[in-house]
JSON list of C-alpha atoms in Angstrom, two decimals:
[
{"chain": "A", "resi": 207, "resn": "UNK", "atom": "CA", "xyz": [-11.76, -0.32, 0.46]},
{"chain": "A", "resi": 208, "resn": "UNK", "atom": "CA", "xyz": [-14.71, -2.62, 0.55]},
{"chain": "A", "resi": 209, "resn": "UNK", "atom": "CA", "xyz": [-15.75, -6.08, -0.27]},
{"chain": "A", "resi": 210, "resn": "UNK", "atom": "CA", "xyz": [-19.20, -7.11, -0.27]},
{"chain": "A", "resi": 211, "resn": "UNK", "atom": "CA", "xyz": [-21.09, -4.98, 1.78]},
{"chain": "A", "resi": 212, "resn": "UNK", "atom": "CA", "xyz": [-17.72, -4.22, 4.29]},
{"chain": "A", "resi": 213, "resn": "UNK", "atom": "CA", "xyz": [-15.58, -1.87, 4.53]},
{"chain": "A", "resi": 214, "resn": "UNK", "atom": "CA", "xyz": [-12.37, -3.72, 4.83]},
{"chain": "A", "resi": 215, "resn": "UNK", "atom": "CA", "xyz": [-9.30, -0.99, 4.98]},
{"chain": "A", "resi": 216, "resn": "UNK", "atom": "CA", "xyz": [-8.22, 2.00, 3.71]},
{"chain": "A", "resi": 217, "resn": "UNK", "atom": "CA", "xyz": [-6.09, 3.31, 1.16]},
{"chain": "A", "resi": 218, "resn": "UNK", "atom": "CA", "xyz": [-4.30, 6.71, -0.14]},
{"chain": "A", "resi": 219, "resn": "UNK", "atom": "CA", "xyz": [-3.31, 7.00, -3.53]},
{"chain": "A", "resi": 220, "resn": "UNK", "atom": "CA", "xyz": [-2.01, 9.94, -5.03]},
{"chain": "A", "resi": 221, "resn": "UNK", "atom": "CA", "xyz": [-1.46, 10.50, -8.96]},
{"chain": "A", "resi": 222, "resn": "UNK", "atom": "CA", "xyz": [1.31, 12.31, -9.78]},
{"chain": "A", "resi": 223, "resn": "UNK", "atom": "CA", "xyz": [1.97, 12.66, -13.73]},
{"chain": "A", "resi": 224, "resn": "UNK", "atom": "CA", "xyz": [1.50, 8.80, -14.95]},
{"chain": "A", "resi": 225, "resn": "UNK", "atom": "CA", "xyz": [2.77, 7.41, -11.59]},
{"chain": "A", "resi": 226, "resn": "UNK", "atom": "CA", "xyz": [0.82, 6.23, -8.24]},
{"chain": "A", "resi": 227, "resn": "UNK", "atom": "CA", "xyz": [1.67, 6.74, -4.79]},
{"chain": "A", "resi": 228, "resn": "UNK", "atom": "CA", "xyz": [0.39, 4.31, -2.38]},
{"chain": "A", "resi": 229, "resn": "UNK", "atom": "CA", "xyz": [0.08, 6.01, 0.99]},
{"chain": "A", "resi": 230, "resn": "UNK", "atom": "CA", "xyz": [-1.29, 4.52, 4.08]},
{"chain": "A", "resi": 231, "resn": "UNK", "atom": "CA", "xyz": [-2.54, 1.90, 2.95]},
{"chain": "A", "resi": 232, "resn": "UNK", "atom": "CA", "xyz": [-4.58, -0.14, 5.83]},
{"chain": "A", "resi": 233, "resn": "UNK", "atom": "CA", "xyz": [-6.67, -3.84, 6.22]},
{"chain": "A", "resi": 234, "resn": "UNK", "atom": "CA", "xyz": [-8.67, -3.49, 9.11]},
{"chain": "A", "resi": 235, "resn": "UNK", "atom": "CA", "xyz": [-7.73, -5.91, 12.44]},
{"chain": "A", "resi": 236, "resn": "UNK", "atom": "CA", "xyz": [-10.70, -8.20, 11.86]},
{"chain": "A", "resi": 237, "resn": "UNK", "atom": "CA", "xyz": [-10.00, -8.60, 8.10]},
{"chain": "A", "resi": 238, "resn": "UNK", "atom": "CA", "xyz": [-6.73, -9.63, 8.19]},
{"chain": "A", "resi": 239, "resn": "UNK", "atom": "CA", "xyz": [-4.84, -12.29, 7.18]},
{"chain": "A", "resi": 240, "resn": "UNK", "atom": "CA", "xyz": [-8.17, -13.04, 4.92]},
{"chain": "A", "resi": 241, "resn": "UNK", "atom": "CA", "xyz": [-6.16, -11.93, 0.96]},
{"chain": "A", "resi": 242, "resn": "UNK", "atom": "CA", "xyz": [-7.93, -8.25, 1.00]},
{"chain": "A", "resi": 243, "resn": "UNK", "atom": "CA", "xyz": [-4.42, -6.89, 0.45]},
{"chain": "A", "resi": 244, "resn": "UNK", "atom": "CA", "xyz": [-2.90, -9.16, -1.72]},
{"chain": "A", "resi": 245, "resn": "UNK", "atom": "CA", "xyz": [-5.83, -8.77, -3.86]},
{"chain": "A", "resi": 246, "resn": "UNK", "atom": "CA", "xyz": [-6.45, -4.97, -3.82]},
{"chain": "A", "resi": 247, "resn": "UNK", "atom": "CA", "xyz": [-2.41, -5.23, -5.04]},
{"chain": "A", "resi": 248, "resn": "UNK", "atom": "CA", "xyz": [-3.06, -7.72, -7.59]},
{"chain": "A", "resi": 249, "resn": "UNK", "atom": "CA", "xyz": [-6.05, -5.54, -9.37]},
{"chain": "A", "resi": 250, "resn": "UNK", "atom": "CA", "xyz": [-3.53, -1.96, -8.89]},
{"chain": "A", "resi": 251, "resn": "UNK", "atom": "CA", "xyz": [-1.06, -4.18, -10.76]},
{"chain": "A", "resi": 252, "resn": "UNK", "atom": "CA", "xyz": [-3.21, -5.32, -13.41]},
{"chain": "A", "resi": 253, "resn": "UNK", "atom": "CA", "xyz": [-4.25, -2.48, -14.19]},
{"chain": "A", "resi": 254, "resn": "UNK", "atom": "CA", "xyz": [-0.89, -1.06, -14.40]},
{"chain": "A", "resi": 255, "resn": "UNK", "atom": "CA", "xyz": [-0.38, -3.29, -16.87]},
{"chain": "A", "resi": 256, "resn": "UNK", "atom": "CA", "xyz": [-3.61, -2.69, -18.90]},
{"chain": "A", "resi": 257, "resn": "UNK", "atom": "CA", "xyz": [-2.52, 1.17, -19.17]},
{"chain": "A", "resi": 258, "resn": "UNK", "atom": "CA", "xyz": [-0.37, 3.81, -19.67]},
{"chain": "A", "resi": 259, "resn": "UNK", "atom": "CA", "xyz": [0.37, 4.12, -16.26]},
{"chain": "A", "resi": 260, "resn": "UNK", "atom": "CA", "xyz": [4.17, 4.66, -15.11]},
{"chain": "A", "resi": 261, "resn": "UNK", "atom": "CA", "xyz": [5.75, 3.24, -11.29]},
{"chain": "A", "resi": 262, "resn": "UNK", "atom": "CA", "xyz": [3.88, 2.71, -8.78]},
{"chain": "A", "resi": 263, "resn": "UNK", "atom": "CA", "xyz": [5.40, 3.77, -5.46]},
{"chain": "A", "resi": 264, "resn": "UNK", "atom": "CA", "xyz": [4.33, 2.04, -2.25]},
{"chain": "A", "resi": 265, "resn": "UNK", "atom": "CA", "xyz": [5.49, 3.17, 1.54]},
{"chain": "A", "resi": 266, "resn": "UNK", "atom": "CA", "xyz": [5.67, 1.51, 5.09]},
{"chain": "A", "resi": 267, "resn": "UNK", "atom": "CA", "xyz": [7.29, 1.54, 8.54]},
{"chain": "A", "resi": 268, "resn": "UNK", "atom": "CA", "xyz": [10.66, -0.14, 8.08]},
{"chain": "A", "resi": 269, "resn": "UNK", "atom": "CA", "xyz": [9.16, -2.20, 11.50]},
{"chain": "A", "resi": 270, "resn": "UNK", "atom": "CA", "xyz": [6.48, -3.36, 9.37]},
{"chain": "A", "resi": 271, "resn": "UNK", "atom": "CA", "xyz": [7.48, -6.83, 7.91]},
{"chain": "A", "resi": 272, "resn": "UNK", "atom": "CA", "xyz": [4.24, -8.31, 7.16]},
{"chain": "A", "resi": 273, "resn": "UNK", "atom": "CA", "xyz": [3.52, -5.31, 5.33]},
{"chain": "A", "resi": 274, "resn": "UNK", "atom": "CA", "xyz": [6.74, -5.54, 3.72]},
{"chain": "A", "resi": 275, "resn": "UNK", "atom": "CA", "xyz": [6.59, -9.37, 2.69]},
{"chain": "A", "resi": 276, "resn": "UNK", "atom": "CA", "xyz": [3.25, -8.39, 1.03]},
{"chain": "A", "resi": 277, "resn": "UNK", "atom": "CA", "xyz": [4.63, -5.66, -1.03]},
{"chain": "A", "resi": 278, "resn": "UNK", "atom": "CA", "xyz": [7.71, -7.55, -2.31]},
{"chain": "A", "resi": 279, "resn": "UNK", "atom": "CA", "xyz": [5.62, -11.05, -2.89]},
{"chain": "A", "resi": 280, "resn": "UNK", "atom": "CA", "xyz": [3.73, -8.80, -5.28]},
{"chain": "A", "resi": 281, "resn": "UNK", "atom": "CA", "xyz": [6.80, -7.53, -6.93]},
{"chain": "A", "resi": 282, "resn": "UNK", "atom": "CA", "xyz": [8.19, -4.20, -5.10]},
{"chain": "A", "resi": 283, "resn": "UNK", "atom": "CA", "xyz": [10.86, -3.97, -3.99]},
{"chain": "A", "resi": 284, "resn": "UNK", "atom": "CA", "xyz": [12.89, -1.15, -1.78]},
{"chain": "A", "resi": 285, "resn": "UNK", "atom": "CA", "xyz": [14.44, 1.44, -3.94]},
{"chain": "A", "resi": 286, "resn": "UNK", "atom": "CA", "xyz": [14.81, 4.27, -1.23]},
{"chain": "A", "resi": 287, "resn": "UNK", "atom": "CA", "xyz": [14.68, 5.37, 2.66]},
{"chain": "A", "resi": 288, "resn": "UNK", "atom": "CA", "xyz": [12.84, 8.13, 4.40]},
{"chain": "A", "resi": 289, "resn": "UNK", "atom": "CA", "xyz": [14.18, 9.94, 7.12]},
{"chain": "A", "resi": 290, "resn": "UNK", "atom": "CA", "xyz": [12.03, 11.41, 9.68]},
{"chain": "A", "resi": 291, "resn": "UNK", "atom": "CA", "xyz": [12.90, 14.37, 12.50]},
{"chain": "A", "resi": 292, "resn": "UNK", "atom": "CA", "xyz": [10.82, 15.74, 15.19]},
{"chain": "A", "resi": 293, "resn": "UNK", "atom": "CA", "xyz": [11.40, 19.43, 16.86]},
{"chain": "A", "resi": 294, "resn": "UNK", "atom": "CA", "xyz": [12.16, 18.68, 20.45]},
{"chain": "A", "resi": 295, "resn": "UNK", "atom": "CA", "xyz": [12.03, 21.54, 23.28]}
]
């Protein structure tokens, strides 16, 4: 993701059918707290709207709450859990 001339974070999206998944999606340290996500959300969203796309899907740590105040100040809101495991020896 850039702005300007920086490079500002990084995103994953994936297309599946008429739906996007939003996969670790990432505002650098230094460009924090400066709108680049609530913006970058704003434009996905409007152009939601503005097409035929379907639901856009949007994942994060459970730990993350700034993250997660973002995502539901633009709208989302929690519709599922994931469950992770690890193989131990």
């Amino acid at each position: 993701m850039c702005f300007n001339q920086y490079e500002v974070g990084q995103v994953c999206l994936v297309m599946f059918d008429n739906h996007i998944g939003i996969y670790d999606f990432e505002i650098y340290k230094e460009f924090q707290k400066q709108g680049f996500g609530n913006e970058f959300l704003k434009e996905l969203l409007l152009t939601n709207n503005e097409s035929d796309i379907g639901n856009i899907y949007i994942q994060t740590w459970n730990q993350n709450i700034i993250a997660k105040q973002l995502y539901s100040s633009n709208g989302f809101s929690v519709i599922g859990k994931y469950h992770y495991y690890m193989v131990t020896e």
